[in-house]
Amino acid sequence: MFPTVIAPSLLACDFGKLNEEVLRAQNAGADWLHLDVMDGHFVDNISFGPAFVAASAAVAEIPVDTHLMVSRPDHYFPRFAESSANITIHVESLCDVGATLAEIRKSNCTCGLSLRPATPFEAVEPYLDKIDLLLVMTVEPGFGGQSFMPEMLEKVRQGLAMRSRRRLSFRIEVDGGINQETAKLSIEAGADALVAGTSLFRAADMAAAIRTMRGNGVM
Ligand code: DX5
Ligand code: ZN
């Protein structure tokens, strides 16, 4: 339905060289930049806030895909709206999810909805006609460098089935432990947006890694 997009996660970049790292990803052919915002409450880690996202967006010419792992995305999303093309919130967060998604769209961003590994697919079903992107977490959110959970591919398949059954058009994104092998499995299951931090920022040749991941290169 959509061409596959590759979204390197800046969580794995060298924060001391933010501008260079943004340009490195962009020049390597990244389609989007993925920005992981963590509040130390929704997840057991604190990453960065609006100023960091704005600084990244100021350098980037590609869309910024902001993933809010925060308990109150309704309160905080406006601070990211100007620098983000897409804002994804979690279905488990402590807010009125439907109202917050609507507010995000009103702010001229597309909106995404994500679910933790332990959350059943049914939790996102009521919102599928209100989103532009479904983000299936393939690790427990909070840290980069974890191992992909293959059983999460079932949620990707459910998203794909529900999207065609209900004639909807949200993208399906996977996030966590994505490398060449798990990217292939995710694309086969129906994912059309792949977030990858460690495997891309640590690649010897990021451009080749992105091409291969997208399915154009030689595996
Ligand atoms: C995890 C974040 C991910 C993370 C992915 O909570 O949502 O975006 O940066 O990192 P890797 O690709 O290293 O698993
Ligand atoms: Zn993320």
Short mmCIF file of C-alpha atoms and ligand atoms in Angstrom, two decimals:
data_model
loop_
_atom_site.label_atom_id
_atom_site.label_comp_id
_atom_site.label_asym_id
_atom_site.label_seq_id
_atom_site.Cartn_x
_atom_site.Cartn_y
_atom_site.Cartn_z
CA MET A 1 0.00 0.00 0.00
CA PHE A 2 2.84 2.40 0.88
CA PRO A 3 6.50 2.37 -0.12
CA THR A 4 8.58 1.26 2.88
CA VAL A 5 10.08 4.10 4.86
CA ILE A 6 13.18 3.85 7.02
CA ALA A 7 13.33 5.98 10.15
CA PRO A 8 16.66 5.94 12.01
CA SER A 9 16.18 6.52 15.74
CA LEU A 10 18.39 9.33 17.03
CA LEU A 11 18.40 7.67 20.45
CA ALA A 12 21.35 5.66 19.13
CA CYS A 13 23.28 8.61 17.71
CA ASP A 14 26.18 10.53 19.27
CA PHE A 15 24.35 13.35 21.10
CA GLY A 16 27.55 15.38 21.18
CA LYS A 17 27.46 15.62 17.40
CA LEU A 18 23.75 16.06 16.87
CA ASN A 19 23.92 18.12 13.68
CA GLU A 20 26.39 15.76 12.01
CA GLU A 21 24.39 12.72 13.05
CA VAL A 22 21.14 14.15 11.66
CA LEU A 23 22.90 14.93 8.38
CA ARG A 24 24.60 11.53 8.34
CA ALA A 25 21.23 9.77 8.55
CA GLN A 26 19.65 12.11 6.02
CA ASN A 27 22.50 11.79 3.52
CA ALA A 28 22.42 8.02 3.92
CA GLY A 29 18.88 8.04 2.54
CA ALA A 30 16.72 8.05 5.67
CA ASP A 31 13.08 8.86 4.91
CA TRP A 32 12.14 10.07 8.39
CA LEU A 33 14.00 10.78 11.62
CA HIS A 34 12.57 9.01 14.67
CA LEU A 35 12.79 10.90 17.98
CA ASP A 36 12.15 8.99 21.21
CA VAL A 37 10.89 11.21 24.02
CA MET A 38 10.88 9.53 27.46
CA ASP A 39 9.68 11.15 30.67
CA GLY A 40 11.06 8.82 33.36
CA HIS A 41 7.49 7.96 34.37
CA PHE A 42 5.82 6.20 31.47
CA VAL A 43 9.10 4.36 30.94
CA ASP A 44 12.10 3.84 33.21
CA ASN A 45 14.36 6.19 31.30
CA ILE A 46 14.70 9.89 30.46
CA SER A 47 15.89 10.79 26.98
CA PHE A 48 15.38 14.33 25.70
CA GLY A 49 12.72 16.99 25.36
CA PRO A 50 11.35 19.65 23.02
CA ALA A 51 14.60 21.61 22.64
CA PHE A 52 16.46 18.54 21.38
CA VAL A 53 13.67 17.67 18.95
CA ALA A 54 13.60 21.27 17.70
CA ALA A 55 17.38 21.28 17.26
CA SER A 56 17.17 18.07 15.22
CA ALA A 57 14.30 19.40 13.14
CA ALA A 58 16.19 22.62 12.42
CA VAL A 59 18.90 20.61 10.64
CA ALA A 60 16.69 17.94 9.08
CA GLU A 61 14.98 18.33 5.74
CA ILE A 62 13.14 15.03 6.17
CA PRO A 63 10.05 14.60 8.37
CA VAL A 64 10.53 14.24 12.12
CA ASP A 65 8.60 11.30 13.57
CA THR A 66 8.22 11.96 17.30
CA HIS A 67 7.42 9.02 19.60
CA LEU A 68 6.10 10.23 22.94
CA MET A 69 6.74 7.68 25.69
CA VAL A 70 5.26 9.99 28.30
CA SER A 71 2.36 9.59 30.72
CA ARG A 72 0.67 12.85 29.72
CA PRO A 73 1.01 13.29 25.94
CA ASP A 74 -2.09 15.52 25.98
CA HIS A 75 -0.16 18.01 28.10
CA TYR A 76 3.20 17.77 26.34
CA PHE A 77 2.50 17.21 22.64
CA PRO A 78 2.01 20.93 21.78
CA ARG A 79 5.66 21.55 22.67
CA PHE A 80 6.66 19.13 19.92
CA ALA A 81 4.07 20.06 17.32
CA GLU A 82 6.03 22.74 15.49
CA SER A 83 9.12 20.58 15.01
CA SER A 84 7.34 17.29 14.22
CA ALA A 85 5.63 16.00 11.10
CA ASN A 86 4.12 13.09 13.02
CA ILE A 87 3.46 12.65 16.73
CA THR A 88 2.82 9.18 18.13
CA ILE A 89 1.30 8.67 21.57
CA HIS A 90 0.75 5.48 23.57
CA VAL A 91 -2.65 3.91 24.09
CA GLU A 92 -1.59 3.13 27.69
CA SER A 93 -0.88 6.79 28.53
CA LEU A 94 -2.94 8.66 31.13
CA CYS A 95 -5.05 10.80 28.85
CA ASP A 96 -8.17 10.76 26.71
CA VAL A 97 -6.56 9.02 23.74
CA GLY A 98 -9.23 9.84 21.15
CA ALA A 99 -9.33 13.52 22.10
CA THR A 100 -5.53 13.80 22.11
CA LEU A 101 -5.24 12.21 18.65
CA ALA A 102 -7.79 14.73 17.36
CA GLU A 103 -5.84 17.60 18.95
CA ILE A 104 -2.61 16.42 17.35
CA ARG A 105 -4.25 16.45 13.92
CA LYS A 106 -5.60 19.93 14.59
CA SER A 107 -2.04 21.08 15.21
CA ASN A 108 -1.15 20.13 11.61
CA CYS A 109 0.78 16.99 12.49
CA THR A 110 -0.19 13.49 11.50
CA CYS A 111 -0.93 11.28 14.49
CA GLY A 112 0.23 7.85 15.50
CA LEU A 113 -0.82 5.41 18.18
CA SER A 114 1.48 2.87 19.78
CA LEU A 115 1.08 -0.13 22.04
CA ARG A 116 3.47 -1.85 24.42
CA PRO A 117 4.27 -5.54 23.93
CA ALA A 118 1.92 -6.58 26.77
CA THR A 119 -1.01 -4.57 25.41
CA PRO A 120 -3.41 -6.58 23.23
CA PHE A 121 -4.21 -5.38 19.72
CA GLU A 122 -7.85 -4.87 20.77
CA ALA A 123 -6.78 -1.81 22.81
CA VAL A 124 -6.02 0.18 19.66
CA GLU A 125 -9.00 -1.01 17.61
CA PRO A 126 -11.38 1.79 18.63
CA TYR A 127 -8.92 4.39 17.32
CA LEU A 128 -7.87 2.92 13.98
CA ASP A 129 -10.07 5.27 11.96
CA LYS A 130 -8.53 8.25 13.78
CA ILE A 131 -4.84 7.62 13.14
CA ASP A 132 -2.26 8.01 10.37
CA LEU A 133 0.19 5.52 11.83
CA LEU A 134 0.03 2.44 14.06
CA LEU A 135 3.32 1.89 15.90
CA VAL A 136 3.77 -1.70 17.01
CA MET A 137 6.46 -1.85 19.73
CA THR A 138 8.66 -4.87 19.10
CA VAL A 139 10.57 -4.38 22.37
CA GLU A 140 9.54 -3.02 25.78
CA PRO A 141 9.78 0.77 25.30
CA GLY A 142 12.48 2.64 27.19
CA PHE A 143 15.85 1.60 25.82
CA GLY A 144 17.61 1.07 22.52
CA GLY A 145 19.65 -2.03 21.77
CA GLN A 146 17.14 -4.67 22.90
CA SER A 147 16.16 -7.87 21.10
CA PHE A 148 13.21 -7.98 18.73
CA MET A 149 10.14 -9.86 20.00
CA PRO A 150 8.95 -11.96 17.02
CA GLU A 151 5.56 -12.64 18.61
CA MET A 152 4.72 -8.94 18.04
CA LEU A 153 4.49 -9.64 14.30
CA GLU A 154 1.01 -10.98 14.96
CA LYS A 155 -0.07 -7.42 15.82
CA VAL A 156 1.39 -6.21 12.52
CA ARG A 157 -0.68 -8.85 10.72
CA GLN A 158 -3.77 -7.85 12.68
CA GLY A 159 -3.18 -4.21 11.78
CA LEU A 160 -2.83 -5.10 8.12
CA ALA A 161 -6.01 -7.22 8.13
CA MET A 162 -8.01 -4.57 9.94
CA ARG A 163 -6.72 -1.83 7.66
CA SER A 164 -7.95 -3.56 4.53
CA ARG A 165 -11.18 -4.84 6.10
CA ARG A 166 -12.12 -1.34 7.27
CA ARG A 167 -10.64 0.36 4.17
CA LEU A 168 -8.35 2.53 6.28
CA SER A 169 -5.01 3.99 5.34
CA PHE A 170 -2.77 4.22 8.41
CA ARG A 171 0.84 3.20 8.08
CA ILE A 172 2.14 0.31 10.16
CA GLU A 173 5.46 1.04 11.86
CA VAL A 174 7.64 -1.31 13.92
CA ASP A 175 10.12 -0.11 16.53
CA GLY A 176 12.73 -1.96 18.56
CA GLY A 177 15.42 -4.48 17.65
CA ILE A 178 15.09 -3.84 13.92
CA ASN A 179 18.06 -5.14 11.92
CA GLN A 180 18.26 -6.60 8.41
CA GLU A 181 16.74 -9.90 9.46
CA THR A 182 13.90 -8.56 11.60
CA ALA A 183 13.19 -5.81 9.04
CA LYS A 184 12.55 -8.50 6.45
CA LEU A 185 10.21 -10.38 8.78
CA SER A 186 8.38 -7.15 9.63
CA ILE A 187 7.93 -6.15 5.97
CA GLU A 188 6.65 -9.65 5.19
CA ALA A 189 4.12 -9.32 8.03
CA GLY A 190 2.89 -5.98 6.66
CA ALA A 191 5.00 -3.21 8.22
CA ASP A 192 5.67 -0.24 5.94
CA ALA A 193 7.71 1.96 8.28
CA LEU A 194 10.78 0.66 10.09
CA VAL A 195 12.46 2.39 13.02
CA ALA A 196 16.05 1.34 13.63
CA GLY A 197 18.53 2.88 16.03
CA THR A 198 21.45 0.65 16.92
CA SER A 199 21.61 -1.30 13.66
CA LEU A 200 21.79 1.83 11.50
CA PHE A 201 23.91 4.17 13.61
CA ARG A 202 26.43 1.38 14.26
CA ALA A 203 26.49 0.19 10.63
CA ALA A 204 29.83 0.53 8.84
CA ASP A 205 27.95 1.97 5.85
CA MET A 206 24.62 3.50 6.85
CA ALA A 207 23.53 4.19 3.26
CA ALA A 208 24.02 0.55 2.26
CA ALA A 209 22.25 -0.60 5.44
CA ILE A 210 19.25 1.63 4.69
CA ARG A 211 19.06 0.44 1.07
CA THR A 212 19.21 -3.18 2.10
CA MET A 213 16.66 -2.65 4.86
CA ARG A 214 14.23 -1.04 2.46
CA GLY A 215 14.49 -4.13 0.30
CA ASN A 216 16.38 -2.62 -2.62
CA GLY A 217 19.78 -3.95 -1.82
CA VAL A 218 21.31 -7.39 -1.83
CA MET A 219 20.61 -9.26 1.40
C1 DX5 B 1 12.64 2.18 22.39
C2 DX5 B 1 12.52 3.23 21.31
C3 DX5 B 1 13.14 2.87 20.03
C4 DX5 B 1 14.62 2.65 20.08
C5 DX5 B 1 14.97 1.60 19.06
O1 DX5 B 1 11.89 2.54 23.46
O2 DX5 B 1 11.14 3.50 21.05
O3 DX5 B 1 12.81 3.79 19.00
O4 DX5 B 1 15.36 3.82 19.82
O5 DX5 B 1 16.30 1.28 19.22
P1 DX5 B 1 16.96 -0.04 18.60
O6 DX5 B 1 16.75 0.03 17.12
O7 DX5 B 1 18.37 0.08 19.03
O8 DX5 B 1 16.23 -1.22 19.20
ZN ZN B 2 10.60 4.82 19.22
#
